[in-house]
PDB file of C-alpha atoms and ligand atoms in Angstrom:
ATOM      1  CA  MET A 466      -4.059 -17.928  12.550  1.00  0.00           C
ATOM      2  CA  VAL A 467      -6.103 -14.859  13.419  1.00  0.00           C
ATOM      3  CA  ILE A 468      -6.013 -11.896  11.074  1.00  0.00           C
ATOM      4  CA  PHE A 469      -6.027  -8.843  13.278  1.00  0.00           C
ATOM      5  CA  GLY A 470      -6.483  -6.172  10.649  1.00  0.00           C
ATOM      6  CA  ASP A 471      -6.659  -5.536   6.912  1.00  0.00           C
ATOM      7  CA  TYR A 472      -4.518  -2.535   6.077  1.00  0.00           C
ATOM      8  CA  HIS A 473      -5.278  -2.113   2.383  1.00  0.00           C
ATOM      9  CA  THR A 474      -8.914  -1.516   1.412  1.00  0.00           C
ATOM     10  CA  HIS A 475     -10.553   0.816  -1.099  1.00  0.00           C
ATOM     11  CA  THR A 476     -13.991   2.441  -1.206  1.00  0.00           C
ATOM     12  CA  ARG A 477     -15.953   4.584  -3.657  1.00  0.00           C
ATOM     13  CA  TYR A 478     -13.660   7.492  -2.834  1.00  0.00           C
ATOM     14  CA  SER A 479     -11.123   5.874  -5.193  1.00  0.00           C
ATOM     15  CA  GLY A 480     -13.068   7.424  -8.042  1.00  0.00           C
ATOM     16  CA  GLY A 481     -10.792  10.003  -9.602  1.00  0.00           C
ATOM     17  CA  ARG A 482     -11.777  13.144 -11.404  1.00  0.00           C
ATOM     18  CA  TYR A 483     -14.109  11.280 -13.786  1.00  0.00           C
ATOM     19  CA  ASN A 484     -15.862   9.453 -10.949  1.00  0.00           C
ATOM     20  CA  VAL A 485     -14.941   6.102 -12.454  1.00  0.00           C
ATOM     21  CA  LYS A 486     -16.477   3.225 -10.490  1.00  0.00           C
ATOM     22  CA  HIS A 487     -13.178   1.651  -9.453  1.00  0.00           C
ATOM     23  CA  ALA A 488     -14.204   0.386  -6.017  1.00  0.00           C
ATOM     24  CA  THR A 489     -17.765  -0.152  -4.845  1.00  0.00           C
ATOM     25  CA  GLY A 490     -18.049  -0.098  -1.038  1.00  0.00           C
ATOM     26  CA  THR A 491     -18.503   2.752   1.427  1.00  0.00           C
ATOM     27  CA  ILE A 492     -16.385   3.237   4.538  1.00  0.00           C
ATOM     28  CA  LEU A 493     -19.236   1.939   6.723  1.00  0.00           C
ATOM     29  CA  GLU A 494     -19.752  -1.110   4.472  1.00  0.00           C
ATOM     30  CA  ASN A 495     -16.047  -1.977   4.619  1.00  0.00           C
ATOM     31  CA  ALA A 496     -16.144  -1.681   8.419  1.00  0.00           C
ATOM     32  CA  MET A 497     -19.301  -3.823   8.686  1.00  0.00           C
ATOM     33  CA  SER A 498     -17.697  -6.511   6.547  1.00  0.00           C
ATOM     34  CA  ALA A 499     -14.569  -6.365   8.738  1.00  0.00           C
ATOM     35  CA  LYS A 500     -16.698  -6.779  11.856  1.00  0.00           C
ATOM     36  CA  GLU A 501     -18.473  -9.824  10.411  1.00  0.00           C
ATOM     37  CA  LYS A 502     -15.100 -11.418   9.772  1.00  0.00           C
ATOM     38  CA  GLY A 503     -13.824 -10.675  13.270  1.00  0.00           C
ATOM     39  CA  LEU A 504     -11.225  -8.069  12.312  1.00  0.00           C
ATOM     40  CA  LYS A 505     -10.266  -5.523  14.964  1.00  0.00           C
ATOM     41  CA  GLN A 506      -8.818  -2.863  12.685  1.00  0.00           C
ATOM     42  CA  ILE A 507      -8.875  -1.812   9.029  1.00  0.00           C
ATOM     43  CA  ALA A 508      -7.281   0.938   6.994  1.00  0.00           C
ATOM     44  CA  ILE A 509      -9.102   2.826   4.268  1.00  0.00           C
ATOM     45  CA  THR A 510      -6.408   3.374   1.668  1.00  0.00           C
ATOM     46  CA  GLU A 511      -7.681   5.072  -1.480  1.00  0.00           C
ATOM     47  CA  HIS A 512      -5.443   5.557  -4.494  1.00  0.00           C
ATOM     48  CA  GLY A 513      -3.221   8.628  -4.188  1.00  0.00           C
ATOM     49  CA  PHE A 514      -4.053  12.048  -5.572  1.00  0.00           C
ATOM     50  CA  SER A 515      -2.017  11.838  -8.790  1.00  0.00           C
ATOM     51  CA  HIS A 516      -3.745   8.701 -10.015  1.00  0.00           C
ATOM     52  CA  LYS A 517      -5.604  10.025 -13.041  1.00  0.00           C
ATOM     53  CA  LEU A 518      -8.402   7.479 -13.089  1.00  0.00           C
ATOM     54  CA  TYR A 519      -8.891   6.257  -9.542  1.00  0.00           C
ATOM     55  CA  GLY A 520      -7.229   8.775  -7.238  1.00  0.00           C
ATOM     56  CA  VAL A 521      -9.050  10.159  -4.213  1.00  0.00           C
ATOM     57  CA  LYS A 522      -9.741  13.895  -4.270  1.00  0.00           C
ATOM     58  CA  ARG A 523      -7.881  16.001  -1.689  1.00  0.00           C
ATOM     59  CA  LYS A 524     -11.069  17.794  -0.721  1.00  0.00           C
ATOM     60  CA  ASN A 525     -12.601  14.476   0.397  1.00  0.00           C
ATOM     61  CA  ILE A 526     -10.022  13.681   3.072  1.00  0.00           C
ATOM     62  CA  ASP A 527     -11.717  15.673   5.870  1.00  0.00           C
ATOM     63  CA  ARG A 528     -15.082  14.208   4.946  1.00  0.00           C
ATOM     64  CA  MET A 529     -13.608  10.710   5.054  1.00  0.00           C
ATOM     65  CA  ARG A 530     -12.301  11.325   8.585  1.00  0.00           C
ATOM     66  CA  LYS A 531     -15.852  12.174   9.708  1.00  0.00           C
ATOM     67  CA  GLU A 532     -17.243   9.051   8.040  1.00  0.00           C
ATOM     68  CA  ILE A 533     -14.539   6.984   9.691  1.00  0.00           C
ATOM     69  CA  ASP A 534     -15.408   8.334  13.151  1.00  0.00           C
ATOM     70  CA  ASP A 535     -19.058   7.514  12.507  1.00  0.00           C
ATOM     71  CA  ALA A 536     -18.316   3.982  11.198  1.00  0.00           C
ATOM     72  CA  LYS A 537     -16.027   3.290  14.176  1.00  0.00           C
ATOM     73  CA  GLN A 538     -18.854   4.143  16.559  1.00  0.00           C
ATOM     74  CA  LYS A 539     -21.391   2.044  14.686  1.00  0.00           C
ATOM     75  CA  THR A 540     -19.234  -1.088  14.276  1.00  0.00           C
ATOM     76  CA  GLY A 541     -16.637  -0.992  17.055  1.00  0.00           C
ATOM     77  CA  VAL A 542     -13.952  -1.706  14.417  1.00  0.00           C
ATOM     78  CA  ASP A 543     -10.960   0.604  14.628  1.00  0.00           C
ATOM     79  CA  ILE A 544     -10.495   2.365  11.291  1.00  0.00           C
ATOM     80  CA  LEU A 545      -7.375   4.132  10.097  1.00  0.00           C
ATOM     81  CA  LEU A 546      -7.435   6.898   7.529  1.00  0.00           C
ATOM     82  CA  GLY A 547      -4.733   5.882   5.102  1.00  0.00           C
ATOM     83  CA  ILE A 548      -3.791   6.323   1.478  1.00  0.00           C
ATOM     84  CA  GLU A 549      -2.106   4.254  -1.224  1.00  0.00           C
ATOM     85  CA  ALA A 550       0.205   6.977  -2.469  1.00  0.00           C
ATOM     86  CA  ASN A 551       1.990   6.768  -5.809  1.00  0.00           C
ATOM     87  CA  ILE A 552       5.706   6.856  -6.341  1.00  0.00           C
ATOM     88  CA  ILE A 553       6.093   9.392  -9.140  1.00  0.00           C
ATOM     89  CA  SER A 554       9.824   9.826  -9.781  1.00  0.00           C
ATOM     90  CA  SER A 555      13.198   8.113  -9.836  1.00  0.00           C
ATOM     91  CA  GLU A 556      14.127  10.404  -6.933  1.00  0.00           C
ATOM     92  CA  GLY A 557      11.573   8.704  -4.705  1.00  0.00           C
ATOM     93  CA  ASP A 558       8.969  11.462  -4.723  1.00  0.00           C
ATOM     94  CA  VAL A 559       5.441  10.422  -3.821  1.00  0.00           C
ATOM     95  CA  ASP A 560       2.219  12.367  -4.346  1.00  0.00           C
ATOM     96  CA  LEU A 561       1.820  13.572  -0.757  1.00  0.00           C
ATOM     97  CA  THR A 562       2.558  16.943   0.827  1.00  0.00           C
ATOM     98  CA  SER A 563       3.606  17.334   4.457  1.00  0.00           C
ATOM     99  CA  GLU A 564       0.117  18.754   5.097  1.00  0.00           C
ATOM    100  CA  ASP A 565      -1.459  15.594   3.673  1.00  0.00           C
ATOM    101  CA  ILE A 566       0.741  13.399   5.862  1.00  0.00           C
ATOM    102  CA  LYS A 567      -0.394  15.195   9.024  1.00  0.00           C
ATOM    103  CA  LYS A 568      -3.976  14.144   8.283  1.00  0.00           C
ATOM    104  CA  LEU A 569      -3.241  10.452   7.781  1.00  0.00           C
ATOM    105  CA  ASP A 570      -2.818   7.504  10.162  1.00  0.00           C
ATOM    106  CA  PHE A 571      -1.280   5.090   7.695  1.00  0.00           C
ATOM    107  CA  ILE A 572       0.733   5.484   4.506  1.00  0.00           C
ATOM    108  CA  ILE A 573       1.113   2.949   1.715  1.00  0.00           C
ATOM    109  CA  VAL A 574       3.288   3.626  -1.307  1.00  0.00           C
ATOM    110  CA  GLY A 575       3.105   1.686  -4.550  1.00  0.00           C
ATOM    111  CA  PHE A 576       3.720   2.072  -8.254  1.00  0.00           C
ATOM    112  CA  HIS A 577       0.639   2.433 -10.456  1.00  0.00           C
ATOM    113  CA  ASN A 578       0.548   2.741 -14.230  1.00  0.00           C
ATOM    114  CA  PHE A 579      -1.936   5.578 -14.333  1.00  0.00           C
ATOM    115  CA  ALA A 580      -0.342   7.844 -11.771  1.00  0.00           C
ATOM    116  CA  LYS A 581       0.987  11.046 -13.284  1.00  0.00           C
ATOM    117  CA  ALA A 582       4.801  11.278 -13.255  1.00  0.00           C
ATOM    118  CA  LYS A 583       6.339  14.224 -11.399  1.00  0.00           C
ATOM    119  CA  ASN A 584       7.300  15.885 -14.698  1.00  0.00           C
ATOM    120  CA  LEU A 585       7.946  15.079 -18.345  1.00  0.00           C
ATOM    121  CA  LYS A 586      11.509  13.978 -17.695  1.00  0.00           C
ATOM    122  CA  GLU A 587      10.313  11.500 -15.067  1.00  0.00           C
ATOM    123  CA  PHE A 588       7.606  10.272 -17.412  1.00  0.00           C
ATOM    124  CA  PHE A 589      10.275   9.020 -19.810  1.00  0.00           C
ATOM    125  CA  LYS A 590      12.852   8.091 -17.191  1.00  0.00           C
ATOM    126  CA  PHE A 591      10.588   6.385 -14.634  1.00  0.00           C
ATOM    127  CA  ARG A 592       6.923   5.956 -15.491  1.00  0.00           C
ATOM    128  CA  LEU A 593       7.192   4.756 -19.084  1.00  0.00           C
ATOM    129  CA  PRO A 594       9.767   1.958 -18.530  1.00  0.00           C
ATOM    130  CA  ASN A 595       7.641   0.739 -15.626  1.00  0.00           C
ATOM    131  CA  MET A 596       4.396   0.937 -17.593  1.00  0.00           C
ATOM    132  CA  LEU A 597       6.158  -1.283 -20.128  1.00  0.00           C
ATOM    133  CA  ASN A 598       7.204  -3.490 -17.208  1.00  0.00           C
ATOM    134  CA  LEU A 599      10.871  -3.455 -18.282  1.00  0.00           C
ATOM    135  CA  LYS A 600      13.188  -5.517 -16.117  1.00  0.00           C
ATOM    136  CA  ARG A 601      16.600  -4.580 -17.481  1.00  0.00           C
ATOM    137  CA  GLU A 602      19.401  -4.213 -14.985  1.00  0.00           C
ATOM    138  CA  LYS A 603      19.183  -0.434 -15.206  1.00  0.00           C
ATOM    139  CA  ASP A 604      15.426  -0.499 -14.528  1.00  0.00           C
ATOM    140  CA  ILE A 605      15.916  -2.619 -11.424  1.00  0.00           C
ATOM    141  CA  LYS A 606      18.694  -0.341 -10.201  1.00  0.00           C
ATOM    142  CA  ARG A 607      16.724   2.864 -10.816  1.00  0.00           C
ATOM    143  CA  ASN A 608      13.547   1.523  -9.197  1.00  0.00           C
ATOM    144  CA  THR A 609      15.342   0.117  -6.168  1.00  0.00           C
ATOM    145  CA  LEU A 610      17.109   3.400  -5.525  1.00  0.00           C
ATOM    146  CA  ALA A 611      13.853   5.338  -6.014  1.00  0.00           C
ATOM    147  CA  LEU A 612      11.984   3.234  -3.473  1.00  0.00           C
ATOM    148  CA  MET A 613      14.831   3.476  -0.956  1.00  0.00           C
ATOM    149  CA  LYS A 614      14.797   7.259  -1.310  1.00  0.00           C
ATOM    150  CA  ALA A 615      11.025   7.264  -0.796  1.00  0.00           C
ATOM    151  CA  MET A 616      11.431   5.236   2.417  1.00  0.00           C
ATOM    152  CA  ASP A 617      13.966   7.824   3.624  1.00  0.00           C
ATOM    153  CA  LYS A 618      11.883  10.863   2.676  1.00  0.00           C
ATOM    154  CA  TYR A 619       8.448   9.803   3.891  1.00  0.00           C
ATOM    155  CA  PRO A 620       7.018   7.916   6.906  1.00  0.00           C
ATOM    156  CA  ILE A 621       5.850   4.939   4.854  1.00  0.00           C
ATOM    157  CA  ASP A 622       4.186   2.059   6.711  1.00  0.00           C
ATOM    158  CA  LEU A 623       3.794  -0.339   3.803  1.00  0.00           C
ATOM    159  CA  ILE A 624       4.964  -0.913   0.234  1.00  0.00           C
ATOM    160  CA  SER A 625       2.002  -2.288  -1.732  1.00  0.00           C
ATOM    161  CA  HIS A 626       2.468  -5.199  -4.175  1.00  0.00           C
ATOM    162  CA  PRO A 627       6.279  -4.778  -4.336  1.00  0.00           C
ATOM    163  CA  GLY A 628       7.718  -5.619  -7.738  1.00  0.00           C
ATOM    164  CA  SER A 629       4.455  -5.225  -9.649  1.00  0.00           C
ATOM    165  CA  HIS A 630       5.221  -3.002 -12.654  1.00  0.00           C
ATOM    166  CA  MET A 631       8.267  -1.779 -10.784  1.00  0.00           C
ATOM    167  CA  SER A 632      11.070  -4.341 -10.991  1.00  0.00           C
ATOM    168  CA  LEU A 633      13.140  -4.352  -7.785  1.00  0.00           C
ATOM    169  CA  ASP A 634      16.214  -5.820  -6.167  1.00  0.00           C
ATOM    170  CA  PHE A 635      14.300  -7.359  -3.260  1.00  0.00           C
ATOM    171  CA  GLU A 636      17.381  -8.022  -1.170  1.00  0.00           C
ATOM    172  CA  THR A 637      18.369  -4.339  -1.111  1.00  0.00           C
ATOM    173  CA  ILE A 638      14.758  -3.243  -0.595  1.00  0.00           C
ATOM    174  CA  GLY A 639      14.330  -5.747   2.232  1.00  0.00           C
ATOM    175  CA  LYS A 640      17.336  -4.415   4.143  1.00  0.00           C
ATOM    176  CA  HIS A 641      16.100  -0.871   3.795  1.00  0.00           C
ATOM    177  CA  ALA A 642      12.590  -1.878   4.826  1.00  0.00           C
ATOM    178  CA  VAL A 643      13.969  -3.421   8.031  1.00  0.00           C
ATOM    179  CA  ASN A 644      16.046  -0.292   8.755  1.00  0.00           C
ATOM    180  CA  THR A 645      13.094   2.047   8.241  1.00  0.00           C
ATOM    181  CA  ASN A 646      10.355  -0.094   9.860  1.00  0.00           C
ATOM    182  CA  THR A 647       8.501  -0.413   6.569  1.00  0.00           C
ATOM    183  CA  HIS A 648       6.300  -3.441   5.903  1.00  0.00           C
ATOM    184  CA  LEU A 649       6.339  -5.288   2.593  1.00  0.00           C
ATOM    185  CA  GLU A 650       2.989  -6.514   1.391  1.00  0.00           C
ATOM    186  CA  LEU A 651       1.585  -9.937   0.674  1.00  0.00           C
ATOM    187  CA  ASN A 652      -1.078  -8.431  -1.571  1.00  0.00           C
ATOM    188  CA  GLY A 653      -4.450 -10.106  -2.088  1.00  0.00           C
ATOM    189  CA  LYS A 654      -4.052  -9.973  -5.861  1.00  0.00           C
ATOM    190  CA  ARG A 655      -0.401  -9.640  -6.874  1.00  0.00           C
ATOM    191  CA  ILE A 656       2.653 -11.191  -5.207  1.00  0.00           C
ATOM    192  CA  CYS A 657       5.960 -10.949  -7.088  1.00  0.00           C
ATOM    193  CA  TYR A 658       8.618 -12.462  -4.771  1.00  0.00           C
ATOM    194  CA  SER A 659      10.362 -15.669  -5.842  1.00  0.00           C
ATOM    195  CA  LYS A 660      11.019 -18.480  -3.395  1.00  0.00           C
ATOM    196  CA  ASN A 661      14.619 -17.363  -3.174  1.00  0.00           C
ATOM    197  CA  ASP A 662      13.613 -13.731  -2.510  1.00  0.00           C
ATOM    198  CA  VAL A 663      11.363 -14.846   0.346  1.00  0.00           C
ATOM    199  CA  LYS A 664      14.130 -16.883   1.931  1.00  0.00           C
ATOM    200  CA  LYS A 665      16.447 -13.874   2.009  1.00  0.00           C
ATOM    201  CA  LEU A 666      13.735 -11.458   3.161  1.00  0.00           C
ATOM    202  CA  VAL A 667      12.774 -13.706   6.065  1.00  0.00           C
ATOM    203  CA  GLN A 668      16.425 -14.154   7.068  1.00  0.00           C
ATOM    204  CA  MET A 669      16.981 -10.410   7.264  1.00  0.00           C
ATOM    205  CA  GLY A 670      13.873  -9.965   9.422  1.00  0.00           C
ATOM    206  CA  VAL A 671      11.491  -8.262   6.980  1.00  0.00           C
ATOM    207  CA  MET A 672       8.006  -7.759   8.359  1.00  0.00           C
ATOM    208  CA  PHE A 673       5.241  -8.565   5.889  1.00  0.00           C
ATOM    209  CA  MET A 674       1.564  -7.650   5.958  1.00  0.00           C
ATOM    210  CA  ALA A 675      -1.090  -9.862   4.364  1.00  0.00           C
ATOM    211  CA  ASN A 676      -3.821  -7.563   3.039  1.00  0.00           C
ATOM    212  CA  SER A 677      -6.817  -7.911   0.740  1.00  0.00           C
ATOM    213  CA  ASP A 678      -6.507  -4.797  -1.469  1.00  0.00           C
ATOM    214  CA  ALA A 679     -10.305  -5.098  -1.460  1.00  0.00           C
ATOM    215  CA  HIS A 680     -12.209  -3.042  -4.013  1.00  0.00           C
ATOM    216  CA  SER A 681     -15.579  -4.167  -2.635  1.00  0.00           C
ATOM    217  CA  ALA A 682     -16.789  -4.526   0.949  1.00  0.00           C
ATOM    218  CA  ILE A 683     -17.279  -8.259   0.654  1.00  0.00           C
ATOM    219  CA  ARG A 684     -13.542  -8.770  -0.016  1.00  0.00           C
ATOM    220  CA  VAL A 685     -12.375  -6.903   3.102  1.00  0.00           C
ATOM    221  CA  GLY A 686     -10.355  -9.355   5.195  1.00  0.00           C
ATOM    222  CA  GLU A 687      -9.853 -11.775   2.291  1.00  0.00           C
ATOM    223  CA  VAL A 688      -6.126 -12.284   2.727  1.00  0.00           C
ATOM    224  CA  ASN A 689      -5.965 -15.949   1.714  1.00  0.00           C
ATOM    225  CA  LYS A 690      -3.639 -15.355  -1.205  1.00  0.00           C
ATOM    226  CA  GLY A 691      -0.990 -13.861   1.079  1.00  0.00           C
ATOM    227  CA  ILE A 692      -1.443 -16.477   3.786  1.00  0.00           C
ATOM    228  CA  ASN A 693      -1.291 -19.348   1.312  1.00  0.00           C
ATOM    229  CA  PHE A 694       1.857 -17.842  -0.164  1.00  0.00           C
ATOM    230  CA  ALA A 695       3.355 -17.568   3.335  1.00  0.00           C
ATOM    231  CA  ILE A 696       2.563 -21.217   4.053  1.00  0.00           C
ATOM    232  CA  LYS A 697       3.934 -22.372   0.695  1.00  0.00           C
ATOM    233  CA  TYR A 698       7.211 -20.450   1.035  1.00  0.00           C
ATOM    234  CA  ASP A 699       7.719 -20.862   4.796  1.00  0.00           C
ATOM    235  CA  ILE A 700       7.241 -17.303   5.994  1.00  0.00           C
ATOM    236  CA  PRO A 701       7.023 -17.659   9.800  1.00  0.00           C
ATOM    237  CA  GLN A 702       3.975 -16.233  11.525  1.00  0.00           C
ATOM    238  CA  LYS A 703       6.132 -13.793  13.500  1.00  0.00           C
ATOM    239  CA  ASN A 704       7.172 -12.136  10.223  1.00  0.00           C
ATOM    240  CA  ILE A 705       3.575 -11.262   9.352  1.00  0.00           C
ATOM    241  CA  ALA A 706       2.727  -8.117  11.267  1.00  0.00           C
ATOM    242  CA  ASN A 707      -1.070  -8.227  11.097  1.00  0.00           C
ATOM    243  CA  LEU A 708      -1.546 -11.690  12.545  1.00  0.00           C
ATOM    244  CA  GLU A 709      -2.612 -12.136  16.182  1.00  0.00           C
ATOM    245  CA  LYS A 710      -1.906  -8.559  17.321  1.00  0.00           C
ATOM    246  CA  PHE A 711      -1.849  -4.898  16.331  1.00  0.00           C
ATOM    247  CA  PRO A 712       1.147  -4.214  14.089  1.00  0.00           C
ATOM    248  CA  TYR A 713       3.597  -1.454  14.996  1.00  0.00           C
ATOM    249  CA  LEU A 714       2.603   1.512  12.839  1.00  0.00           C
ATOM    250  CA  LYS A 715       4.868   4.523  12.788  1.00  0.00           C
ATOM    251  CA  ASN A 716       2.212   7.077  11.810  1.00  0.00           C
ATOM    252  CA  LEU A 717      -0.327   6.038  14.393  1.00  0.00           C
ATOM    253  CA  LYS A 718       0.412   8.232  17.392  1.00  0.00           C
ATOM    254  CA  ARG A 719      -1.501   6.087  19.866  1.00  0.00           C
ATOM    255  CA  ASN A 720       0.534   2.955  19.124  1.00  0.00           C
TER     256      ASN A 720
HETATM  257 ZN1   ZN B2127      -2.118  -0.782  -5.734  1.00  0.00          ZN
HETATM  258 ZN1   ZN B2128      -4.876  -0.869  -3.720  1.00  0.00          ZN
END
């Protein structure tokens, strides 16, 4: 199995307003590590703007594009400017404007505990129950509907660590992911699908992506957790989009 690209990597730009050291590498270091491991493509996907501790600053996006162009030239690895945006409401809002989206090649959406809710109402309705990791029927229903709405509203390429602190009905999410060409992640740190979930997701033709979610350059391309999970639960190779070839990515114009 050849891993073609790692589509979920962080750098020092995931530092937030307090410049917390959340991830350690630079864009060039992530690309160099990718090259060493034989990857053809990576995405730099910092935490979205509303993440209080680790979010990337909007003003850094243009600077990141320049660094990416430079790192591409130096390493020959293709690098996408992405983001790991936050879902911030039960209505499926994420922390991206249409102007932001125009600047990006690749969009991940995930739920994160420290992302600011859209407003106070959504804090109590959406963020708080998920911070508490509640899995009542009504939480699953609300979260599933929210993520489906997000997939309809935004050109999302990938849902990161589905089910982590956001309980979901995977069967409903899987169908919607197939209909909207959205990948579901086999995350390098957190995988929440049960064996039964996987069986149904594979049957309906869900496309997965095995990514590292690297927070240091050395971990770029380390997708063993996802691959081992795929082997254990019989996910066929053809259902993993970043093996052997470039995946179809809706935001990447040249694809
Ligand atoms: Zn994440
Ligand atoms: Zn991440």
